[in-house]
PDB file of C-alpha atoms in Angstrom:
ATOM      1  CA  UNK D   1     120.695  82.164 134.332  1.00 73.00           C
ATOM      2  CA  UNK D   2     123.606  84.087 133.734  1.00 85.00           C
ATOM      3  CA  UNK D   3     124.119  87.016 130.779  1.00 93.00           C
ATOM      4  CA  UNK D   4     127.649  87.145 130.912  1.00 92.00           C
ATOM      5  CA  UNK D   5     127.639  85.556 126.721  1.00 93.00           C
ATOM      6  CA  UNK D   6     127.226  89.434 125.827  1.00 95.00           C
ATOM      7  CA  UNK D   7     130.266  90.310 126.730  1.00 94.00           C
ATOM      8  CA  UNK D   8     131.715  88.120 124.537  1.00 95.00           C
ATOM      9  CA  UNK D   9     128.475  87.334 121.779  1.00 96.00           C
ATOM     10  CA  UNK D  10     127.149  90.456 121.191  1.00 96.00           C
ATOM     11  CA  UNK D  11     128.454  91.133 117.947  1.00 97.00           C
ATOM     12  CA  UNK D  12     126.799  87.928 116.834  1.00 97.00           C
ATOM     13  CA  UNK D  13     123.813  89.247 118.413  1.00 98.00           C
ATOM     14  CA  UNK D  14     123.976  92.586 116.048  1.00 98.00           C
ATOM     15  CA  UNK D  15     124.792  90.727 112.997  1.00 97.00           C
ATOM     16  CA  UNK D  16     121.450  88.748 113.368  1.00 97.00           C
ATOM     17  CA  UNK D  17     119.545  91.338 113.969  1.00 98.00           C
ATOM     18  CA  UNK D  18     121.096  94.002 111.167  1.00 98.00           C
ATOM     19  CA  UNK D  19     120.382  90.524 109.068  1.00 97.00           C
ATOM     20  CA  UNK D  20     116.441  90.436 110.438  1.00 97.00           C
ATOM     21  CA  UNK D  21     116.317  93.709 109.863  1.00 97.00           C
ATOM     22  CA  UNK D  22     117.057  93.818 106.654  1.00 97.00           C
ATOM     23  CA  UNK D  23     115.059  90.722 105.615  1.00 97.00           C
ATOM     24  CA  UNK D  24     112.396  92.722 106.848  1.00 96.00           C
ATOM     25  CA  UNK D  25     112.392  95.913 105.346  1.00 96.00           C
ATOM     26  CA  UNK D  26     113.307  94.114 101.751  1.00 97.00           C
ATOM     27  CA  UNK D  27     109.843  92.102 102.564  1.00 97.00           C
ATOM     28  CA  UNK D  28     107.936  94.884 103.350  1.00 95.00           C
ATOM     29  CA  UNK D  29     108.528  96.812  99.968  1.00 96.00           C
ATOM     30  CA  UNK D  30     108.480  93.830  97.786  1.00 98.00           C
ATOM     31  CA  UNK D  31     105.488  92.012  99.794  1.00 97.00           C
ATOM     32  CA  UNK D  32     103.318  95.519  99.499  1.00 95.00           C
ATOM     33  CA  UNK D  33     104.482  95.925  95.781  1.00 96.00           C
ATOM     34  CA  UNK D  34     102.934  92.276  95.312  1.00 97.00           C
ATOM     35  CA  UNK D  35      99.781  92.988  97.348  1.00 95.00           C
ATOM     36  CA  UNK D  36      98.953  95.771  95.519  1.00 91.00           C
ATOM     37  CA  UNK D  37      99.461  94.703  91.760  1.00 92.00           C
ATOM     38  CA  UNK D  38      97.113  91.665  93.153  1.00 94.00           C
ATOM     39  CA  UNK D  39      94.834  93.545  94.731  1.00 89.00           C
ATOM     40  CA  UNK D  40      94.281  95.447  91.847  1.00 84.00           C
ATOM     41  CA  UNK D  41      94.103  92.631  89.620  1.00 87.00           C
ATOM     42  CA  UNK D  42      91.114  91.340  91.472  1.00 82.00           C
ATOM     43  CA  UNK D  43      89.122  94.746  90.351  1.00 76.00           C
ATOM     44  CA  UNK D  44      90.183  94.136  86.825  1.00 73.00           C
ATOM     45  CA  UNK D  45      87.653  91.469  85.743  1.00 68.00           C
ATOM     46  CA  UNK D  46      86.006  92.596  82.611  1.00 69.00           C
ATOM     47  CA  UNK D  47      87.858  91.061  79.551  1.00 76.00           C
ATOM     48  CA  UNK D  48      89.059  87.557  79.065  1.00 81.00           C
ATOM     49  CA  UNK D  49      92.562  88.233  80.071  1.00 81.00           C
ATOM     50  CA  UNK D  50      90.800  90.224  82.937  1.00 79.00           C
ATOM     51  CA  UNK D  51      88.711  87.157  84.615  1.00 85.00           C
ATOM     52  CA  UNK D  52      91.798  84.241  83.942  1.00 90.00           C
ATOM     53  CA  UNK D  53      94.333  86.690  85.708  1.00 90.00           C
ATOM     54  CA  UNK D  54      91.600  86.850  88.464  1.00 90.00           C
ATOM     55  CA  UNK D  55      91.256  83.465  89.107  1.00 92.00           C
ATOM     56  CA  UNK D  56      95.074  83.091  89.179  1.00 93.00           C
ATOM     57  CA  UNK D  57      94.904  86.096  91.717  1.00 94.00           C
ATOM     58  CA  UNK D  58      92.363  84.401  94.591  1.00 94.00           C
ATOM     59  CA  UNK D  59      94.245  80.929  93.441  1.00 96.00           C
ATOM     60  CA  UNK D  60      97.555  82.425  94.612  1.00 97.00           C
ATOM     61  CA  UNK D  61      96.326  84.309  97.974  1.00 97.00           C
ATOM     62  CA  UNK D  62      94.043  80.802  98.627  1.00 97.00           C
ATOM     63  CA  UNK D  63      97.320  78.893  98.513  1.00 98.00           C
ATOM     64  CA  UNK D  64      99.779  81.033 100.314  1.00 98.00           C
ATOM     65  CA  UNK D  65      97.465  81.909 103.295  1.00 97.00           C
ATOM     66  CA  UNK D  66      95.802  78.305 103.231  1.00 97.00           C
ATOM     67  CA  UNK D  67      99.234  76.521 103.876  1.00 98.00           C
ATOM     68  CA  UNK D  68     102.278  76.878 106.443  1.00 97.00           C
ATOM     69  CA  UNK D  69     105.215  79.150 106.233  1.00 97.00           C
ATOM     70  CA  UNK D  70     107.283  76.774 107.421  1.00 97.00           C
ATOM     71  CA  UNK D  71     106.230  74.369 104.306  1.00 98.00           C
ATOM     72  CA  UNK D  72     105.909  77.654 101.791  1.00 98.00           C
ATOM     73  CA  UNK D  73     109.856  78.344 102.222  1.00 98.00           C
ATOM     74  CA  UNK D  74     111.235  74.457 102.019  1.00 98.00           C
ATOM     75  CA  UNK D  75     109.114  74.264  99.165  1.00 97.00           C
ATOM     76  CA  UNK D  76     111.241  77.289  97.015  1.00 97.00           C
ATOM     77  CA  UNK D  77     114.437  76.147  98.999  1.00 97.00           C
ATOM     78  CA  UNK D  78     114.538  72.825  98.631  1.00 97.00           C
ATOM     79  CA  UNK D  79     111.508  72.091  96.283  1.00 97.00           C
ATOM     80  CA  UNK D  80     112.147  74.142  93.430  1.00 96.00           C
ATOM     81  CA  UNK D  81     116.192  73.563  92.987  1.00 96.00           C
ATOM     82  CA  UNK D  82     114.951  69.778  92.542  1.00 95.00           C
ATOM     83  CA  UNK D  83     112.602  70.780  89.153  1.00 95.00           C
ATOM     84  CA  UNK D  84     115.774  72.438  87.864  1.00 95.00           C
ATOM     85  CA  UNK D  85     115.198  75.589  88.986  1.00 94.00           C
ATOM     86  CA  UNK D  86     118.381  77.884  89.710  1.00 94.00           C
ATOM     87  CA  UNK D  87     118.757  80.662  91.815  1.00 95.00           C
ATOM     88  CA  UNK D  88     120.921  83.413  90.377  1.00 94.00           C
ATOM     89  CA  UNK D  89     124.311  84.110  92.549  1.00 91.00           C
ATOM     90  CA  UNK D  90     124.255  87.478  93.638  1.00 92.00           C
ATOM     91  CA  UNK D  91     127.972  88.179  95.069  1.00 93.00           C
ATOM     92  CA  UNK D  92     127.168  89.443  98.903  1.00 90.00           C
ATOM     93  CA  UNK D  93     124.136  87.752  98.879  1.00 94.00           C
ATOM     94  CA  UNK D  94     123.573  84.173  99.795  1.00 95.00           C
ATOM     95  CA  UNK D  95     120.668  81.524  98.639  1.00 96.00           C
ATOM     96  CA  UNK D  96     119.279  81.312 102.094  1.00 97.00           C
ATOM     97  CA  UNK D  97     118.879  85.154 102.646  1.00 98.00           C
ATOM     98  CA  UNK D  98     117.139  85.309  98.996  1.00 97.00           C
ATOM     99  CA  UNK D  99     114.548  82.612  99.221  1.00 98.00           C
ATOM    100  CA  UNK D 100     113.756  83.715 102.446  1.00 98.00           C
ATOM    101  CA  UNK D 101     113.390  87.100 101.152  1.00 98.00           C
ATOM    102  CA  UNK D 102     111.185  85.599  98.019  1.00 98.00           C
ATOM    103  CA  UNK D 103     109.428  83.439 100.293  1.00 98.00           C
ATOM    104  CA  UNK D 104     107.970  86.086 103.138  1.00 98.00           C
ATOM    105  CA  UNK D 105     107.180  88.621 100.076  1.00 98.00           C
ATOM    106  CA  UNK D 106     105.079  86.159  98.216  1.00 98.00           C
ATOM    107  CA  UNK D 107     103.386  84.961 101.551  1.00 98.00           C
ATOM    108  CA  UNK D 108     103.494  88.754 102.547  1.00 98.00           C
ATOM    109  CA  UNK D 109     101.887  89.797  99.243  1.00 98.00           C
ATOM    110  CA  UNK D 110      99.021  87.458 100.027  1.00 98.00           C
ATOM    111  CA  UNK D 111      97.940  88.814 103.280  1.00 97.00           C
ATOM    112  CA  UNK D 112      98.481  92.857 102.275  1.00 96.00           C
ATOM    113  CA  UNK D 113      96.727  91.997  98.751  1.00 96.00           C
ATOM    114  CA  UNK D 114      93.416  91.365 100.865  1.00 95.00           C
ATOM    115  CA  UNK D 115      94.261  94.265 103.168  1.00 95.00           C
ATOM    116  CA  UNK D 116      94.145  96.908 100.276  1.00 91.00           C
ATOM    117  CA  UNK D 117      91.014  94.951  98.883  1.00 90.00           C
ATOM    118  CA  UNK D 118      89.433  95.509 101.757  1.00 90.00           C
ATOM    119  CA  UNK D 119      90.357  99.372 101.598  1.00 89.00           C
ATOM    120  CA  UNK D 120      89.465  99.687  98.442  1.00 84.00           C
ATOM    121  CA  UNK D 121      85.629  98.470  99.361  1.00 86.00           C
ATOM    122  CA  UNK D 122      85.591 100.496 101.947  1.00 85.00           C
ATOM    123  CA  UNK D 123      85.687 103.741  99.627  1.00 84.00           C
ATOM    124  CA  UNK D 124      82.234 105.177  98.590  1.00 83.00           C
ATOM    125  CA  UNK D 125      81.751 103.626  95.116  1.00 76.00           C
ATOM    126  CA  UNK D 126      80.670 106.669  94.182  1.00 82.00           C
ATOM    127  CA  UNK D 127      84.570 107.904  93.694  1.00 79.00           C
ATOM    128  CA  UNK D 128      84.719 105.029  91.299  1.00 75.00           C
ATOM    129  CA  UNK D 129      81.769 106.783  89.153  1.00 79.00           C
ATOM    130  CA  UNK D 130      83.246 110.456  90.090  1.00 81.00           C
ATOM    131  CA  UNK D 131      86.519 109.303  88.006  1.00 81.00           C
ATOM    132  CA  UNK D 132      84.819 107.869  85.426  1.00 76.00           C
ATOM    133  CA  UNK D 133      82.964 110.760  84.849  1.00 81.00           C
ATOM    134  CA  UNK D 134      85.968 112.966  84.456  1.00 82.00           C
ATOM    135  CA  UNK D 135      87.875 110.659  81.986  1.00 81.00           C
ATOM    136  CA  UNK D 136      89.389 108.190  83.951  1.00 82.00           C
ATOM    137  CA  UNK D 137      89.609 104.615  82.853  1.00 78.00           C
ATOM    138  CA  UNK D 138      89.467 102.308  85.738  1.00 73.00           C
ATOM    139  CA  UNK D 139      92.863 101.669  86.428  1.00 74.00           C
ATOM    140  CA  UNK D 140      93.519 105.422  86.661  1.00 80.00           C
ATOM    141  CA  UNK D 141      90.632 105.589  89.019  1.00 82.00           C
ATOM    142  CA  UNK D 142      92.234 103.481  91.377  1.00 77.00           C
ATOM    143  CA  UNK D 143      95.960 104.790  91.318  1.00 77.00           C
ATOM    144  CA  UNK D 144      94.987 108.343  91.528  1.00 79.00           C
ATOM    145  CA  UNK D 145      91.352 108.441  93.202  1.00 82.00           C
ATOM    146  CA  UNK D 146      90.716 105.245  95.372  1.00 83.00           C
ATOM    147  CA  UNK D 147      94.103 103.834  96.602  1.00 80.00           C
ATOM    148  CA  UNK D 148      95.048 107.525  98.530  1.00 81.00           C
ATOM    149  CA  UNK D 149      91.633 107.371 100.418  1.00 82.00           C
ATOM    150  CA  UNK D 150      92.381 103.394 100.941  1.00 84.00           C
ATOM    151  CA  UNK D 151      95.622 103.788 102.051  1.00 82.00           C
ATOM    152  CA  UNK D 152      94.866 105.526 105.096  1.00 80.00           C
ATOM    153  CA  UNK D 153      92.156 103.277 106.090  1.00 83.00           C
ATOM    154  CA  UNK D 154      94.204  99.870 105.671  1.00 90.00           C
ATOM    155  CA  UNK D 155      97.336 101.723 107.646  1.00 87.00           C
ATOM    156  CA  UNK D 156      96.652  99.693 111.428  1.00 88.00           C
ATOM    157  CA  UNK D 157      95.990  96.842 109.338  1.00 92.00           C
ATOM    158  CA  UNK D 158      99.019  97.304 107.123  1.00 92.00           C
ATOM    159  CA  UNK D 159     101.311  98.124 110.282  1.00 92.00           C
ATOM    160  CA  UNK D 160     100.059  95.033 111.563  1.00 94.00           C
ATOM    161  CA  UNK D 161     101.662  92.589 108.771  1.00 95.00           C
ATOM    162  CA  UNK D 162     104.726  94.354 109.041  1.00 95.00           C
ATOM    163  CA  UNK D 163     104.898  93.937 112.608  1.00 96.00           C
ATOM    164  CA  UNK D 164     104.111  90.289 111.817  1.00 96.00           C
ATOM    165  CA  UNK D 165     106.736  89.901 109.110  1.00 97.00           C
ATOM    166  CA  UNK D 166     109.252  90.962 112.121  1.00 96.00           C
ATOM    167  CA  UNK D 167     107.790  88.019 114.023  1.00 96.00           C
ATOM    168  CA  UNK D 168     107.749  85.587 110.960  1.00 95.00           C
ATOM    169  CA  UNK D 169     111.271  86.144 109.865  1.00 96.00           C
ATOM    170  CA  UNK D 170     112.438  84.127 112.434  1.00 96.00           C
ATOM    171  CA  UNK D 171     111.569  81.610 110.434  1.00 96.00           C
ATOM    172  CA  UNK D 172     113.907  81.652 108.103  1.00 97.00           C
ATOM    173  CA  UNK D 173     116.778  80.063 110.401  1.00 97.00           C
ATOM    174  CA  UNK D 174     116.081  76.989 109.629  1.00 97.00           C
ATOM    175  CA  UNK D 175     117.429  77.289 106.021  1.00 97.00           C
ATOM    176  CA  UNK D 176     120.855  78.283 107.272  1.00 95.00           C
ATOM    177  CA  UNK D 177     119.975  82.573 107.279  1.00 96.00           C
ATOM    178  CA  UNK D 178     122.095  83.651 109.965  1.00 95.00           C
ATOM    179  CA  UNK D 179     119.368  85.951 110.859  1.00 97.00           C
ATOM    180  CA  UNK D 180     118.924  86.934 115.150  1.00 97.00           C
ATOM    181  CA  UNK D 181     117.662  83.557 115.871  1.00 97.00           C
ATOM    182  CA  UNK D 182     119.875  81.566 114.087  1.00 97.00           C
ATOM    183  CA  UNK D 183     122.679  83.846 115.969  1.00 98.00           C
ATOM    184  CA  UNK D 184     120.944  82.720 118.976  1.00 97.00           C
ATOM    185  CA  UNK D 185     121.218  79.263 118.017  1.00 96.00           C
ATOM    186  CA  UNK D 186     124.758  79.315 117.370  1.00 97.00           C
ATOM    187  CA  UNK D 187     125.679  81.436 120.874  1.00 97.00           C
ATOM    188  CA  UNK D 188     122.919  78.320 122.761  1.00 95.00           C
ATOM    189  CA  UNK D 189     125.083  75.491 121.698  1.00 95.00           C
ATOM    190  CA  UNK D 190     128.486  77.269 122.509  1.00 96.00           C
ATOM    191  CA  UNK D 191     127.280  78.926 125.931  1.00 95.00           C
ATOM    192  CA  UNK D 192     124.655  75.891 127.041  1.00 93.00           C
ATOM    193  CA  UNK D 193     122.316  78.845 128.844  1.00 94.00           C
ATOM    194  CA  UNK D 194     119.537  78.487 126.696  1.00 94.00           C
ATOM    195  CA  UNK D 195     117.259  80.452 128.890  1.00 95.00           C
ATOM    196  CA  UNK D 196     119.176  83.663 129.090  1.00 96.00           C
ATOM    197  CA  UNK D 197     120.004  83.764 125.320  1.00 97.00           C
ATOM    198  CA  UNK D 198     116.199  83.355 124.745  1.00 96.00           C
ATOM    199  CA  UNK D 199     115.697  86.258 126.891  1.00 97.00           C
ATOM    200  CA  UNK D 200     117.843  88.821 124.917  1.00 97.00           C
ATOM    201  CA  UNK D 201     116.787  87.663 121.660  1.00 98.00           C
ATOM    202  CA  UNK D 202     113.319  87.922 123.038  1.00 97.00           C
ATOM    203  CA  UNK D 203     113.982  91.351 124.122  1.00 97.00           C
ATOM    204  CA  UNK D 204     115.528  92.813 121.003  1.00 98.00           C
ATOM    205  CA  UNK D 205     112.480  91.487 118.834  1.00 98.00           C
ATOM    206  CA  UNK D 206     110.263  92.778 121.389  1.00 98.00           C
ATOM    207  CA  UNK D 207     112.029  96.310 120.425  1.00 98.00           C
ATOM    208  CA  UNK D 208     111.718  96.024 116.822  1.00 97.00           C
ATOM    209  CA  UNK D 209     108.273  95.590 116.676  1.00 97.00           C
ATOM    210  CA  UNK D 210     107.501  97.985 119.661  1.00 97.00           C
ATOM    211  CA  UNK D 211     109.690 100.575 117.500  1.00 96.00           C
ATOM    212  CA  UNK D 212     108.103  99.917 114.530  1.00 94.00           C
ATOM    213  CA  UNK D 213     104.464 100.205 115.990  1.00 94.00           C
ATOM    214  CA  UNK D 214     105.500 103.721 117.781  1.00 95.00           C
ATOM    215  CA  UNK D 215     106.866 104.950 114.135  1.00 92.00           C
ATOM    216  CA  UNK D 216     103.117 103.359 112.473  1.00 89.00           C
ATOM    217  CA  UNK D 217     101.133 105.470 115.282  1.00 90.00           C
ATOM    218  CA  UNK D 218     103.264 108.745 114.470  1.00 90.00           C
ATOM    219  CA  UNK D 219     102.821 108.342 110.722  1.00 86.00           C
ATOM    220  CA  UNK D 220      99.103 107.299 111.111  1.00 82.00           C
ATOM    221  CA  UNK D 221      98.319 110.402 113.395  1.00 83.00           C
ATOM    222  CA  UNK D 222      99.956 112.770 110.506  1.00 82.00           C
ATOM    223  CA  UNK D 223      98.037 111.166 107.851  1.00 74.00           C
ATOM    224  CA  UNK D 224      94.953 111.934 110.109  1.00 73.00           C
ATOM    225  CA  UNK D 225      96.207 115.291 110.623  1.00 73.00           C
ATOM    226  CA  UNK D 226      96.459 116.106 107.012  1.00 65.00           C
ATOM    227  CA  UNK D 227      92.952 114.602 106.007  1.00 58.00           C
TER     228      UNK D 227
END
């Protein structure tokens, strides 16, 4: 085993992971956006409109943590283009690193919609009657009342999936992304030391999420600080 290939692959190596990177912070704020305009539309159940969008809602979150990743994004790669579907071109941005993007959001969205459910329950039900009393309809309860107080009981959980969406990303190699494990790929087949490539690559995600769960416990202790 031999790590001389960073001497002459690292930049490939930095490109992969700026790419992860990226891929993972865009499905963060688009996968928590979806979560929580689903979670919310599982407390709204008390009008026609209401109860249809609800079953939609738990149809959605069934499907998407009921089947494979690996399935979910050939599906919108390869599945969708075939029922005529087109993907806008976005100069910059390729097909692979949008579906990917699309794909880990919606899958994202899934997991973090049942996180903030779960938050949401855990807040005394009596805040739910407190806003009403003052005026509040329940959507207003929610946004201004319930979610705060939820929030900081669904962080750990929440830090979790993002760690996981680190993880996860890798994933998305396979449609062509060239992301830090297809860079890996690529610097395998031209250096033929599979074993020390793995190592790095293994190493830098290992950083990432280790980063990422240092910056969670900071923010987590202020938020407990400030309660």
């Amino acid at each position: 085993m031999s790590f001389d290939f960073l001497i002459d692959y690292y930049p490939l190596l930095i490109e992969g992971t700026v790419i992860t990177v990226l891929l993972a912070l865009l499905t963060v704020l688009f996968g928590t956006l979806i979560g929580v305009f689903v979670s919310l539309i599982k407390f709204y159940d008390h009008h026609i409109v209401g109860k249809v969008l609800n079953k939609v809602a738990n149809g959605y979150v069934a499907f998407f943590r009921g089947t494979p990743l690996m399935i979910q994004l050939y599906l919108l790669y390869y599945g969708l283009p075939q029922l005529g579907v087109q993907y806008p071109s976005i100069p910059g941005i390729s097909t692979a690193f949008l579906v990917g993007v699309l794909t880990l959001s919606i899958n994202s969205g899934a997991y973090v919609s049942e996180i903030f459910r779960a938050g949401i329950q855990a807040v005394d039900a009596g805040q739910m009657e407190a806003g009403r009393s003052l005026g509040l309809n329940q959507y207003q309860t929610l946004k201004h009342i319930i979610l705060p107080q939820a929030i900081k009981n669904i962080l750990p959980a929440l830090g979790n999936e993002f760690i996981v969406i680190i993880k996860e990303s890798a994933i998305v190699s396979i449609i062509g992304l060239s992301d830090l494990m297809y860079m890996s790929d690529v610097i395998r087949m031209a250096t033929f030391n599979p074993f020390g490539v793995l190592i790095v690559v293994a190493f830098i995600y290992f950083i990432l999420t280790t980063g990422l769960a240092k910056l969670l416990k900071i923010l987590e202790g202020r938020l407990n600080q400030h309660a």
